[in-house]
mmCIF file of C-alpha atoms and ligand atoms in Angstrom:
data_model
loop_
_atom_site.group_PDB
_atom_site.id
_atom_site.type_symbol
_atom_site.label_atom_id
_atom_site.label_comp_id
_atom_site.label_asym_id
_atom_site.label_seq_id
_atom_site.Cartn_x
_atom_site.Cartn_y
_atom_site.Cartn_z
ATOM 1 C CA MET N 994 0.351 -0.015 -0.049
ATOM 2 C CA GLN N 995 1.019 3.484 -0.267
ATOM 3 C CA ASP N 996 2.094 6.117 1.512
ATOM 4 C CA TRP N 997 -1.623 8.370 1.096
ATOM 5 C CA LYS N 998 -1.215 10.416 3.317
ATOM 6 C CA GLN N 999 1.464 12.844 2.142
ATOM 7 C CA ILE N 1000 -0.327 13.145 -0.948
ATOM 8 C CA SER N 1001 -3.501 14.261 1.662
ATOM 9 C CA GLU N 1002 -0.991 16.494 3.425
ATOM 10 C CA ALA N 1003 0.574 17.956 1.538
ATOM 11 C CA ILE N 1004 -2.562 18.663 -0.708
ATOM 12 C CA THR N 1005 -5.323 19.427 2.414
ATOM 13 C CA GLY N 1006 -4.831 23.224 2.212
ATOM 14 C CA ALA N 1007 -5.285 23.730 -1.449
ATOM 15 C CA SER N 1008 -8.605 25.135 -2.947
ATOM 16 C CA VAL N 1009 -7.633 25.378 -6.216
ATOM 17 C CA ILE N 1010 -5.642 21.945 -7.827
ATOM 18 C CA ASN N 1011 -4.574 21.404 -11.369
ATOM 19 C CA VAL N 1012 -4.252 18.013 -12.403
ATOM 20 C CA PHE N 1013 -2.206 17.150 -15.287
ATOM 21 C CA THR N 1014 -1.854 14.341 -17.872
ATOM 22 C CA HIS N 1015 1.164 13.681 -20.348
ATOM 23 C CA ILE N 1016 1.500 14.935 -23.973
ATOM 24 C CA HIS N 1017 -0.214 13.403 -26.696
ATOM 25 C CA SER N 1018 -2.215 12.136 -24.264
ATOM 26 C CA ASP N 1019 -4.391 7.767 -23.201
ATOM 27 C CA GLY N 1020 -6.965 6.695 -22.093
ATOM 28 C CA ASP N 1021 -5.069 5.697 -18.819
ATOM 29 C CA CYS N 1022 -3.440 9.900 -18.144
ATOM 30 C CA VAL N 1023 -6.579 10.602 -19.003
ATOM 31 C CA GLY N 1024 -8.977 8.463 -17.050
ATOM 32 C CA SER N 1025 -6.519 9.354 -14.413
ATOM 33 C CA ALA N 1026 -6.576 12.379 -14.472
ATOM 34 C CA PHE N 1027 -10.785 12.577 -14.247
ATOM 35 C CA ALA N 1028 -11.024 10.096 -11.646
ATOM 36 C CA LEU N 1029 -8.326 12.238 -9.065
ATOM 37 C CA ALA N 1030 -10.351 15.075 -9.891
ATOM 38 C CA TYR N 1031 -13.946 13.491 -9.661
ATOM 39 C CA PHE N 1032 -12.663 12.378 -6.594
ATOM 40 C CA LEU N 1033 -11.048 15.430 -4.648
ATOM 41 C CA SER N 1034 -13.938 17.555 -6.136
ATOM 42 C CA ASN N 1035 -15.668 16.362 -2.382
ATOM 43 C CA PHE N 1036 -13.180 17.999 -0.468
ATOM 44 C CA GLY N 1037 -14.370 21.618 -1.257
ATOM 45 C CA LYS N 1038 -11.086 22.250 -3.687
ATOM 46 C CA LYS N 1039 -12.090 23.442 -7.741
ATOM 47 C CA ILE N 1040 -10.640 21.150 -10.071
ATOM 48 C CA ASN N 1041 -8.532 21.845 -13.863
ATOM 49 C CA ILE N 1042 -7.760 19.203 -15.094
ATOM 50 C CA ILE N 1043 -4.981 20.675 -18.318
ATOM 51 C CA CYS N 1044 -3.703 18.117 -21.358
ATOM 52 C CA GLU N 1045 -1.354 19.290 -23.668
ATOM 53 C CA GLU N 1046 -3.468 18.847 -26.674
ATOM 54 C CA LYS N 1047 -7.441 17.352 -27.405
ATOM 55 C CA PRO N 1048 -7.481 13.558 -26.153
ATOM 56 C CA PRO N 1049 -8.174 11.114 -29.024
ATOM 57 C CA GLU N 1050 -12.109 11.496 -30.030
ATOM 58 C CA ASN N 1051 -12.242 8.033 -28.401
ATOM 59 C CA LEU N 1052 -12.405 9.172 -24.989
ATOM 60 C CA ALA N 1053 -14.808 11.865 -25.707
ATOM 61 C CA HIS N 1054 -17.682 9.310 -22.858
ATOM 62 C CA ILE N 1055 -14.999 11.128 -20.293
ATOM 63 C CA TYR N 1056 -14.053 14.218 -21.618
ATOM 64 C CA GLU N 1057 -17.037 15.452 -22.861
ATOM 65 C CA ALA N 1058 -18.855 14.147 -20.152
ATOM 66 C CA GLU N 1059 -20.705 17.641 -17.890
ATOM 67 C CA LEU N 1060 -18.972 17.799 -15.116
ATOM 68 C CA PRO N 1061 -20.088 19.620 -11.564
ATOM 69 C CA GLU N 1062 -19.239 23.096 -11.366
ATOM 70 C CA ASN N 1063 -15.454 22.848 -9.185
ATOM 71 C CA ILE N 1064 -13.950 20.719 -12.042
ATOM 72 C CA ASN N 1065 -13.327 22.532 -15.466
ATOM 73 C CA PHE N 1066 -11.491 20.936 -18.041
ATOM 74 C CA TYR N 1067 -8.575 22.107 -20.256
ATOM 75 C CA VAL N 1068 -7.283 21.716 -22.974
ATOM 76 C CA TYR N 1069 -3.783 23.766 -23.138
ATOM 77 C CA ASP N 1070 -2.775 24.538 -26.653
ATOM 78 C CA GLU N 1071 -6.582 25.930 -27.535
ATOM 79 C CA ASN N 1072 -6.189 28.184 -24.534
ATOM 80 C CA ASN N 1073 -3.199 29.328 -26.160
ATOM 81 C CA ALA N 1074 -0.203 29.862 -23.399
ATOM 82 C CA ALA N 1075 -0.119 33.926 -24.007
ATOM 83 C CA ASP N 1076 -4.556 34.683 -23.199
ATOM 84 C CA THR N 1077 -4.964 31.754 -20.723
ATOM 85 C CA GLU N 1078 -6.845 31.981 -18.236
ATOM 86 C CA ILE N 1079 -5.670 28.616 -16.600
ATOM 87 C CA PRO N 1080 -4.423 29.927 -12.997
ATOM 88 C CA CYS N 1081 -1.672 28.138 -11.271
ATOM 89 C CA GLY N 1082 -3.689 26.566 -8.912
ATOM 90 C CA ASP N 1083 -2.018 25.856 -4.948
ATOM 91 C CA ALA N 1084 -0.997 22.743 -6.073
ATOM 92 C CA ALA N 1085 -0.104 20.732 -8.787
ATOM 93 C CA ILE N 1086 -1.174 17.030 -9.569
ATOM 94 C CA ALA N 1087 0.920 14.972 -13.040
ATOM 95 C CA VAL N 1088 -0.647 11.728 -13.375
ATOM 96 C CA ASP N 1089 0.908 9.306 -15.623
ATOM 97 C CA VAL N 1090 3.800 11.180 -15.991
ATOM 98 C CA SER N 1091 6.941 9.352 -15.514
ATOM 99 C CA ASP N 1092 8.874 12.922 -16.234
ATOM 100 C CA SER N 1093 8.445 16.665 -16.498
ATOM 101 C CA LYS N 1094 9.271 16.807 -19.793
ATOM 102 C CA ARG N 1095 6.644 15.316 -20.642
ATOM 103 C CA LEU N 1096 4.503 17.671 -19.812
ATOM 104 C CA GLY N 1097 5.231 19.201 -22.796
ATOM 105 C CA ALA N 1098 4.378 23.678 -22.637
ATOM 106 C CA ARG N 1099 2.336 22.932 -19.514
ATOM 107 C CA GLN N 1100 6.203 22.687 -17.228
ATOM 108 C CA GLU N 1101 6.130 26.487 -16.580
ATOM 109 C CA LEU N 1102 2.308 26.144 -15.231
ATOM 110 C CA PHE N 1103 3.611 23.052 -13.434
ATOM 111 C CA PHE N 1104 6.215 24.422 -11.946
ATOM 112 C CA LYS N 1105 4.303 27.545 -10.796
ATOM 113 C CA ALA N 1106 2.267 25.725 -8.428
ATOM 114 C CA PRO N 1107 3.606 25.691 -4.556
ATOM 115 C CA VAL N 1108 3.110 21.987 -4.400
ATOM 116 C CA THR N 1109 3.209 19.206 -6.871
ATOM 117 C CA VAL N 1110 2.656 15.922 -6.831
ATOM 118 C CA ARG N 1111 3.514 12.900 -9.250
ATOM 119 C CA ILE N 1112 0.787 9.741 -9.011
ATOM 120 C CA ASP N 1113 2.121 7.277 -11.585
ATOM 121 C CA HIS N 1114 3.343 3.481 -12.408
ATOM 122 C CA HIS N 1115 6.345 4.425 -15.075
ATOM 123 C CA ILE N 1116 10.176 2.901 -14.312
ATOM 124 C CA SER N 1117 11.009 6.043 -13.550
ATOM 125 C CA ASN N 1118 13.129 8.038 -10.300
ATOM 126 C CA ASP N 1119 12.644 10.983 -11.082
ATOM 127 C CA THR N 1120 11.638 13.298 -8.404
ATOM 128 C CA PHE N 1121 10.503 16.631 -10.459
ATOM 129 C CA ALA N 1122 7.812 16.867 -7.626
ATOM 130 C CA ASN N 1123 7.470 17.901 -3.752
ATOM 131 C CA VAL N 1124 5.558 14.555 -3.670
ATOM 132 C CA THR N 1125 6.119 11.186 -5.567
ATOM 133 C CA VAL N 1126 3.529 8.232 -5.040
ATOM 134 C CA CYS N 1127 5.095 5.850 -7.847
ATOM 135 C CA ASN N 1128 4.316 2.144 -8.647
ATOM 136 C CA SER N 1129 5.245 -0.257 -11.143
ATOM 137 C CA GLN N 1130 3.622 -3.211 -10.336
ATOM 138 C CA TRP N 1131 0.565 -0.426 -11.645
ATOM 139 C CA ALA N 1132 -0.581 -1.918 -14.594
ATOM 140 C CA ALA N 1133 -2.035 1.435 -14.779
ATOM 141 C CA THR N 1134 -1.984 4.757 -12.975
ATOM 142 C CA ALA N 1135 -5.543 4.878 -12.563
ATOM 143 C CA GLU N 1136 -4.923 1.184 -10.339
ATOM 144 C CA GLY N 1137 -3.164 3.524 -8.166
ATOM 145 C CA ILE N 1138 -6.014 6.395 -8.031
ATOM 146 C CA TRP N 1139 -8.957 3.533 -7.087
ATOM 147 C CA GLU N 1140 -6.175 2.855 -4.160
ATOM 148 C CA TYR N 1141 -6.106 6.277 -3.436
ATOM 149 C CA VAL N 1142 -9.952 6.092 -3.666
ATOM 150 C CA LYS N 1143 -10.522 3.689 -1.657
ATOM 151 C CA ASN N 1144 -8.420 5.257 1.469
ATOM 152 C CA TYR N 1145 -11.539 7.057 2.143
ATOM 153 C CA GLU N 1146 -14.287 5.680 4.736
ATOM 154 C CA ASN N 1147 -17.687 5.828 3.446
ATOM 155 C CA TRP N 1148 -15.919 5.480 -0.467
ATOM 156 C CA GLU N 1149 -18.244 3.159 -2.084
ATOM 157 C CA LYS N 1150 -20.669 6.847 -0.849
ATOM 158 C CA ILE N 1151 -19.061 9.199 -2.230
ATOM 159 C CA PRO N 1152 -20.338 11.746 -5.098
ATOM 160 C CA TYR N 1153 -19.143 11.043 -7.860
ATOM 161 C CA ILE N 1154 -17.737 7.372 -7.590
ATOM 162 C CA THR N 1155 -19.716 5.965 -9.980
ATOM 163 C CA GLU N 1156 -17.743 8.348 -13.416
ATOM 164 C CA ILE N 1157 -14.918 7.431 -11.018
ATOM 165 C CA ALA N 1158 -15.131 3.563 -11.198
ATOM 166 C CA LYS N 1159 -15.923 4.305 -15.821
ATOM 167 C CA SER N 1160 -13.377 6.741 -15.127
ATOM 168 C CA VAL N 1161 -10.673 4.498 -13.577
ATOM 169 C CA TYR N 1162 -12.013 1.540 -16.040
ATOM 170 C CA THR N 1163 -11.160 3.304 -18.994
ATOM 171 C CA GLY N 1164 -7.228 3.664 -18.067
ATOM 172 C CA ILE N 1165 -7.420 0.013 -17.393
ATOM 173 C CA LEU N 1166 -8.606 -1.241 -20.210
ATOM 174 C CA THR N 1167 -6.033 0.915 -22.074
ATOM 175 C CA ASP N 1168 -3.225 0.024 -20.758
ATOM 176 C CA THR N 1169 -3.573 -3.232 -20.492
ATOM 177 C CA GLY N 1170 -4.429 -3.851 -23.972
ATOM 178 C CA SER N 1171 -7.576 -5.009 -23.110
ATOM 179 C CA PHE N 1172 -6.645 -7.394 -19.801
ATOM 180 C CA ALA N 1173 -4.032 -9.297 -22.481
ATOM 181 C CA TYR N 1174 -0.740 -7.728 -21.658
ATOM 182 C CA SER N 1175 1.864 -9.164 -18.838
ATOM 183 C CA ASN N 1176 1.443 -6.425 -16.779
ATOM 184 C CA VAL N 1177 -2.282 -7.266 -15.707
ATOM 185 C CA THR N 1178 -2.049 -8.887 -12.261
ATOM 186 C CA PRO N 1179 -4.906 -10.648 -9.668
ATOM 187 C CA ASP N 1180 -5.268 -6.467 -8.176
ATOM 188 C CA THR N 1181 -5.845 -5.304 -11.779
ATOM 189 C CA HIS N 1182 -8.891 -7.532 -12.108
ATOM 190 C CA SER N 1183 -10.260 -7.058 -8.377
ATOM 191 C CA ILE N 1184 -10.467 -3.460 -9.564
ATOM 192 C CA ALA N 1185 -11.556 -3.496 -12.646
ATOM 193 C CA ALA N 1186 -14.180 -5.701 -10.674
ATOM 194 C CA GLU N 1187 -15.519 -3.045 -8.690
ATOM 195 C CA THR N 1188 -16.056 -0.749 -10.756
ATOM 196 C CA ILE N 1189 -18.001 -3.111 -13.012
ATOM 197 C CA ARG N 1190 -19.782 -3.724 -9.621
ATOM 198 C CA ILE N 1191 -20.504 0.051 -8.799
ATOM 199 C CA ALA N 1192 -20.860 1.631 -12.294
ATOM 200 C CA GLY N 1193 -22.219 -1.507 -14.587
ATOM 201 C CA SER N 1194 -21.016 -3.499 -17.154
ATOM 202 C CA MET N 1195 -18.263 -1.426 -19.256
ATOM 203 C CA ALA N 1196 -18.611 -2.913 -22.389
ATOM 204 C CA TRP N 1197 -19.773 -0.207 -23.831
ATOM 205 C CA ILE N 1198 -16.864 1.745 -23.376
ATOM 206 C CA TYR N 1199 -14.679 -0.704 -25.180
ATOM 207 C CA SER N 1200 -17.083 -0.950 -27.947
ATOM 208 C CA ALA N 1201 -16.409 3.352 -27.422
ATOM 209 C CA ILE N 1202 -12.826 2.768 -28.042
ATOM 210 C CA TYR N 1203 -11.883 -0.081 -29.834
ATOM 211 C CA GLU N 1204 -15.467 -0.103 -32.046
ATOM 212 C CA ASN N 1205 -14.944 3.176 -33.607
ATOM 213 C CA GLN N 1206 -12.364 2.913 -36.394
ATOM 214 C CA THR N 1207 -13.536 5.685 -39.384
ATOM 215 C CA LYS N 1208 -12.428 4.400 -42.214
ATOM 216 C CA GLU N 1209 -9.986 6.539 -43.198
ATOM 217 C CA GLU N 1210 -8.546 4.561 -39.657
ATOM 218 C CA ILE N 1211 -8.785 1.116 -41.655
ATOM 219 C CA ALA N 1212 -7.377 2.907 -45.072
ATOM 220 C CA LEU N 1213 -4.446 4.292 -43.141
ATOM 221 C CA LYS N 1214 -3.821 0.650 -41.888
ATOM 222 C CA ALA N 1215 -4.514 -1.017 -44.771
ATOM 223 C CA MET N 1216 -1.457 0.919 -46.797
ATOM 224 C CA ALA N 1217 0.903 0.309 -43.007
ATOM 225 C CA TYR N 1218 -0.208 -3.775 -43.405
ATOM 226 C CA GLY N 1219 1.658 -3.841 -46.811
ATOM 227 C CA LYS N 1220 4.620 -1.225 -45.680
ATOM 228 C CA VAL N 1221 6.175 -3.281 -42.605
ATOM 229 C CA GLU N 1222 9.501 -4.390 -42.696
ATOM 230 C CA TYR N 1223 11.689 -6.612 -40.860
ATOM 231 C CA PHE N 1224 15.152 -6.812 -39.235
ATOM 232 C CA GLU N 1225 16.459 -10.024 -37.164
ATOM 233 C CA GLU N 1226 14.888 -12.343 -39.225
ATOM 234 C CA GLY N 1227 11.807 -11.122 -38.760
ATOM 235 C CA LYS N 1228 11.955 -10.730 -35.058
ATOM 236 C CA ILE N 1229 11.827 -6.678 -34.850
ATOM 237 C CA ALA N 1230 9.019 -5.727 -37.573
ATOM 238 C CA TYR N 1231 9.596 -1.957 -38.077
ATOM 239 C CA LEU N 1232 6.714 0.145 -39.447
ATOM 240 C CA GLN N 1233 7.142 4.232 -40.407
ATOM 241 C CA ILE N 1234 4.280 5.693 -41.517
ATOM 242 C CA THR N 1235 4.743 10.200 -43.207
ATOM 243 C CA ARG N 1236 2.413 12.731 -43.042
ATOM 244 C CA GLU N 1237 1.821 12.931 -46.712
ATOM 245 C CA GLU N 1238 0.399 9.124 -46.218
ATOM 246 C CA MET N 1239 -1.788 9.895 -43.387
ATOM 247 C CA GLU N 1240 -3.173 13.208 -45.260
ATOM 248 C CA LYS N 1241 -3.761 10.797 -48.675
ATOM 249 C CA THR N 1242 -5.655 8.050 -46.713
ATOM 250 C CA GLY N 1243 -7.265 11.537 -44.409
ATOM 251 C CA ALA N 1244 -6.439 9.590 -41.163
ATOM 252 C CA ASP N 1245 -5.693 12.036 -37.947
ATOM 253 C CA ASP N 1246 -2.735 11.051 -35.432
ATOM 254 C CA ASP N 1247 -5.715 9.281 -33.616
ATOM 255 C CA ALA N 1248 -5.682 6.608 -36.065
ATOM 256 C CA LEU N 1249 -1.906 5.541 -35.429
ATOM 257 C CA SER N 1250 -2.553 4.298 -31.611
ATOM 258 C CA GLY N 1251 -3.542 0.558 -33.010
ATOM 259 C CA LEU N 1252 -0.893 -0.034 -34.701
ATOM 260 C CA ALA N 1253 2.437 0.063 -32.567
ATOM 261 C CA PRO N 1254 0.206 -2.690 -30.544
ATOM 262 C CA PHE N 1255 -0.498 -4.440 -33.921
ATOM 263 C CA LEU N 1256 3.226 -5.032 -35.312
ATOM 264 C CA ARG N 1257 3.654 -7.132 -31.854
ATOM 265 C CA CYS N 1258 1.510 -9.468 -33.114
ATOM 266 C CA ILE N 1259 2.850 -11.536 -35.899
ATOM 267 C CA LYS N 1260 3.974 -14.298 -35.802
ATOM 268 C CA GLY N 1261 8.133 -14.578 -35.235
ATOM 269 C CA VAL N 1262 8.431 -10.692 -34.208
ATOM 270 C CA SER N 1263 9.386 -10.231 -30.748
ATOM 271 C CA VAL N 1264 9.609 -5.819 -30.613
ATOM 272 C CA GLY N 1265 7.310 -3.770 -32.518
ATOM 273 C CA ILE N 1266 8.437 -0.626 -33.744
ATOM 274 C CA LEU N 1267 6.501 2.124 -34.822
ATOM 275 C CA VAL N 1268 7.060 5.319 -35.996
ATOM 276 C CA LYS N 1269 4.906 7.983 -36.271
ATOM 277 C CA PRO N 1270 5.423 12.177 -37.899
ATOM 278 C CA GLY N 1271 6.070 14.437 -34.826
ATOM 279 C CA LYS N 1272 4.528 17.560 -34.386
ATOM 280 C CA LEU N 1273 7.441 19.514 -36.245
ATOM 281 C CA LYS N 1274 8.877 18.616 -39.648
ATOM 282 C CA GLY N 1275 11.892 16.820 -39.151
ATOM 283 C CA GLN N 1276 10.679 14.825 -35.845
ATOM 284 C CA TRP N 1277 9.657 11.667 -35.057
ATOM 285 C CA ARG N 1278 7.469 9.933 -32.040
ATOM 286 C CA LEU N 1279 8.598 6.444 -32.051
ATOM 287 C CA SER N 1280 6.346 3.404 -29.864
ATOM 288 C CA LEU N 1281 8.225 0.613 -28.627
ATOM 289 C CA ARG N 1282 6.415 -2.847 -28.119
ATOM 290 C CA SER N 1283 8.089 -5.881 -27.208
ATOM 291 C CA ASP N 1284 7.808 -9.674 -25.322
ATOM 292 C CA GLU N 1285 10.301 -11.327 -23.241
ATOM 293 C CA HIS N 1286 12.936 -10.617 -25.199
ATOM 294 C CA CYS N 1287 13.511 -7.188 -25.395
ATOM 295 C CA ASP N 1288 13.261 -4.462 -23.089
ATOM 296 C CA VAL N 1289 12.026 -1.669 -24.504
ATOM 297 C CA ASN N 1290 12.226 1.385 -21.949
ATOM 298 C CA ALA N 1291 15.819 0.488 -21.775
ATOM 299 C CA VAL N 1292 16.510 0.845 -25.266
ATOM 300 C CA ALA N 1293 14.282 4.092 -25.145
ATOM 301 C CA ASN N 1294 15.895 5.029 -21.999
ATOM 302 C CA ALA N 1295 19.053 5.059 -24.700
ATOM 303 C CA PHE N 1296 17.552 7.985 -26.420
ATOM 304 C CA GLY N 1297 15.918 9.753 -23.490
ATOM 305 C CA GLY N 1298 12.652 8.148 -23.933
ATOM 306 C CA GLY N 1299 11.131 5.771 -21.318
ATOM 307 C CA GLY N 1300 7.614 4.068 -20.485
ATOM 308 C CA HIS N 1301 7.724 0.572 -19.259
ATOM 309 C CA ILE N 1302 9.801 -2.807 -19.947
ATOM 310 C CA ARG N 1303 6.670 -4.322 -22.858
ATOM 311 C CA ALA N 1304 6.174 -0.219 -24.641
ATOM 312 C CA SER N 1305 8.130 2.650 -24.118
ATOM 313 C CA GLY N 1306 8.200 5.257 -27.194
ATOM 314 C CA LEU N 1307 10.892 8.275 -27.591
ATOM 315 C CA THR N 1308 10.806 11.099 -29.565
ATOM 316 C CA TYR N 1309 13.720 10.948 -32.296
ATOM 317 C CA LEU N 1310 15.231 15.196 -33.019
ATOM 318 C CA PRO N 1311 17.004 16.690 -36.154
ATOM 319 C CA GLU N 1312 19.296 18.588 -33.832
ATOM 320 C CA SER N 1313 20.324 14.894 -32.058
ATOM 321 C CA GLY N 1314 22.636 15.555 -34.873
ATOM 322 C CA MET N 1315 22.030 12.069 -36.376
ATOM 323 C CA SER N 1316 20.623 11.609 -39.687
ATOM 324 C CA PHE N 1317 17.630 9.532 -39.206
ATOM 325 C CA ASP N 1318 19.135 7.003 -41.118
ATOM 326 C CA GLU N 1319 21.816 6.740 -38.944
ATOM 327 C CA PHE N 1320 18.840 6.801 -35.665
ATOM 328 C CA LYS N 1321 17.371 3.916 -37.172
ATOM 329 C CA GLU N 1322 20.400 1.601 -37.448
ATOM 330 C CA LYS N 1323 21.887 3.038 -33.536
ATOM 331 C CA LEU N 1324 17.961 2.484 -32.569
ATOM 332 C CA ILE N 1325 17.432 -1.442 -34.265
ATOM 333 C CA GLY N 1326 21.574 -1.833 -33.073
ATOM 334 C CA GLU N 1327 20.323 -0.907 -29.327
ATOM 335 C CA VAL N 1328 17.392 -3.465 -29.814
ATOM 336 C CA LYS N 1329 20.356 -6.143 -30.730
ATOM 337 C CA ASN N 1330 22.259 -5.688 -27.886
ATOM 338 C CA GLY N 1331 19.659 -5.573 -25.352
ATOM 339 C CA TRP N 1332 18.587 -9.185 -26.661
ATOM 340 C CA CYS N 1333 17.643 -12.191 -24.076
ATOM 341 C CA ASP N 1334 17.258 -15.346 -25.449
HETATM 342 P P1 5GP H 527 3.286 4.570 -26.372
HETATM 343 O O1 5GP H 527 3.740 4.233 -27.527
HETATM 344 O O2 5GP H 527 1.421 4.289 -26.780
HETATM 345 O O3 5GP H 527 3.066 6.517 -26.707
HETATM 346 O O4 5GP H 527 3.381 4.698 -24.991
HETATM 347 C C1 5GP H 527 4.564 4.085 -24.649
HETATM 348 C C2 5GP H 527 4.608 3.875 -22.972
HETATM 349 O O5 5GP H 527 6.205 4.752 -23.629
HETATM 350 C C3 5GP H 527 3.918 4.916 -22.141
HETATM 351 O O6 5GP H 527 3.757 4.301 -21.014
HETATM 352 C C4 5GP H 527 4.572 6.396 -22.424
HETATM 353 O O7 5GP H 527 3.645 7.311 -21.414
HETATM 354 C C5 5GP H 527 5.850 6.038 -22.703
HETATM 355 N N1 5GP H 527 6.415 7.062 -23.136
HETATM 356 C C6 5GP H 527 6.008 7.415 -24.734
HETATM 357 N N2 5GP H 527 6.796 8.117 -25.687
HETATM 358 C C7 5GP H 527 7.422 8.670 -24.359
HETATM 359 C C8 5GP H 527 8.747 9.821 -24.441
HETATM 360 O O8 5GP H 527 9.187 10.235 -25.262
HETATM 361 N N3 5GP H 527 9.574 9.616 -22.538
HETATM 362 C C9 5GP H 527 9.047 8.943 -21.692
HETATM 363 N N4 5GP H 527 9.398 8.697 -20.958
HETATM 364 N N5 5GP H 527 8.048 7.574 -22.075
HETATM 365 C C10 5GP H 527 7.199 7.594 -23.092
HETATM 366 MN MN1 MN H 528 -0.543 4.620 -17.762
#
């Protein structure tokens, strides 16, 4: 059990709390942020949830839901940092954020708060916040949020417990590949069971997330399947999608999220490398997925990225001094070096 008391103590005097997700937000950071906000809104606090960019459409059931009046949801790049109305708050809490770079342009706002907190499940020793509660045994940060909520006496009766349950379930569902990955523990299933007992069937959440693929997304996948490259006798699958290819199919960035886990589903493949266009021209965002033959957190660390043993990410920047081809070769070399049989 984590030391949740230190968080409660750190934020007890705060009347405005800002909750931050990581850049390129996913189901876990969005689910965790909203679950935490609903929970804290019960204690007379005003909560601002601040995402860097609009989260993926398939999470709209969370971020487009009607919120209690003391919870506000902000999209930072739409609010334009210069004229933003977002207050710095008395406390800032980062959820699912392994290092402060993952706060993107919101770093300054985060560190302006007199008290900073991090709740996370990544492998990271980063101490960017005053108070850190991080457990890499949680399949999702949302598991930790549920544990925090359950510390509260009569937690089952608190207002918004149904919303909290749905948000937590979303975080767990998405970070475990629908309960399929090796990060799943008995606790993961117990927590999911509790949330279903409280909020009822969650089948609609699975459907909202995974059964709403656009025609453009299917067109992108059809194109992508045809250009997978293989290295190391087919043990490494590599797929690079350009901005032009995305524009050609009309697919948006959300469409890319399913492609990384797919690479590892190919027979004989242990490591999947998905390369997606970055924010600026020449930049590339990489998603790595592996099985027991490779620690892709270590691979990502070698290039300034991070994440988990079986799922990690990093960004290639042209100013690194390496051409992309050199980088690609080095990356594949790093995967080969870290290979365990
Ligand atoms: P994804 O490939 O789904 O974007 O990310 C997989 C995992 O790696 C997630 O846990 C995510 O938070 C982490 N991750 C992705 N990109 C980066 C990065 O650039 N730096 C770090 N530290 N972690 C990342
Ligand atoms: Mn997560």
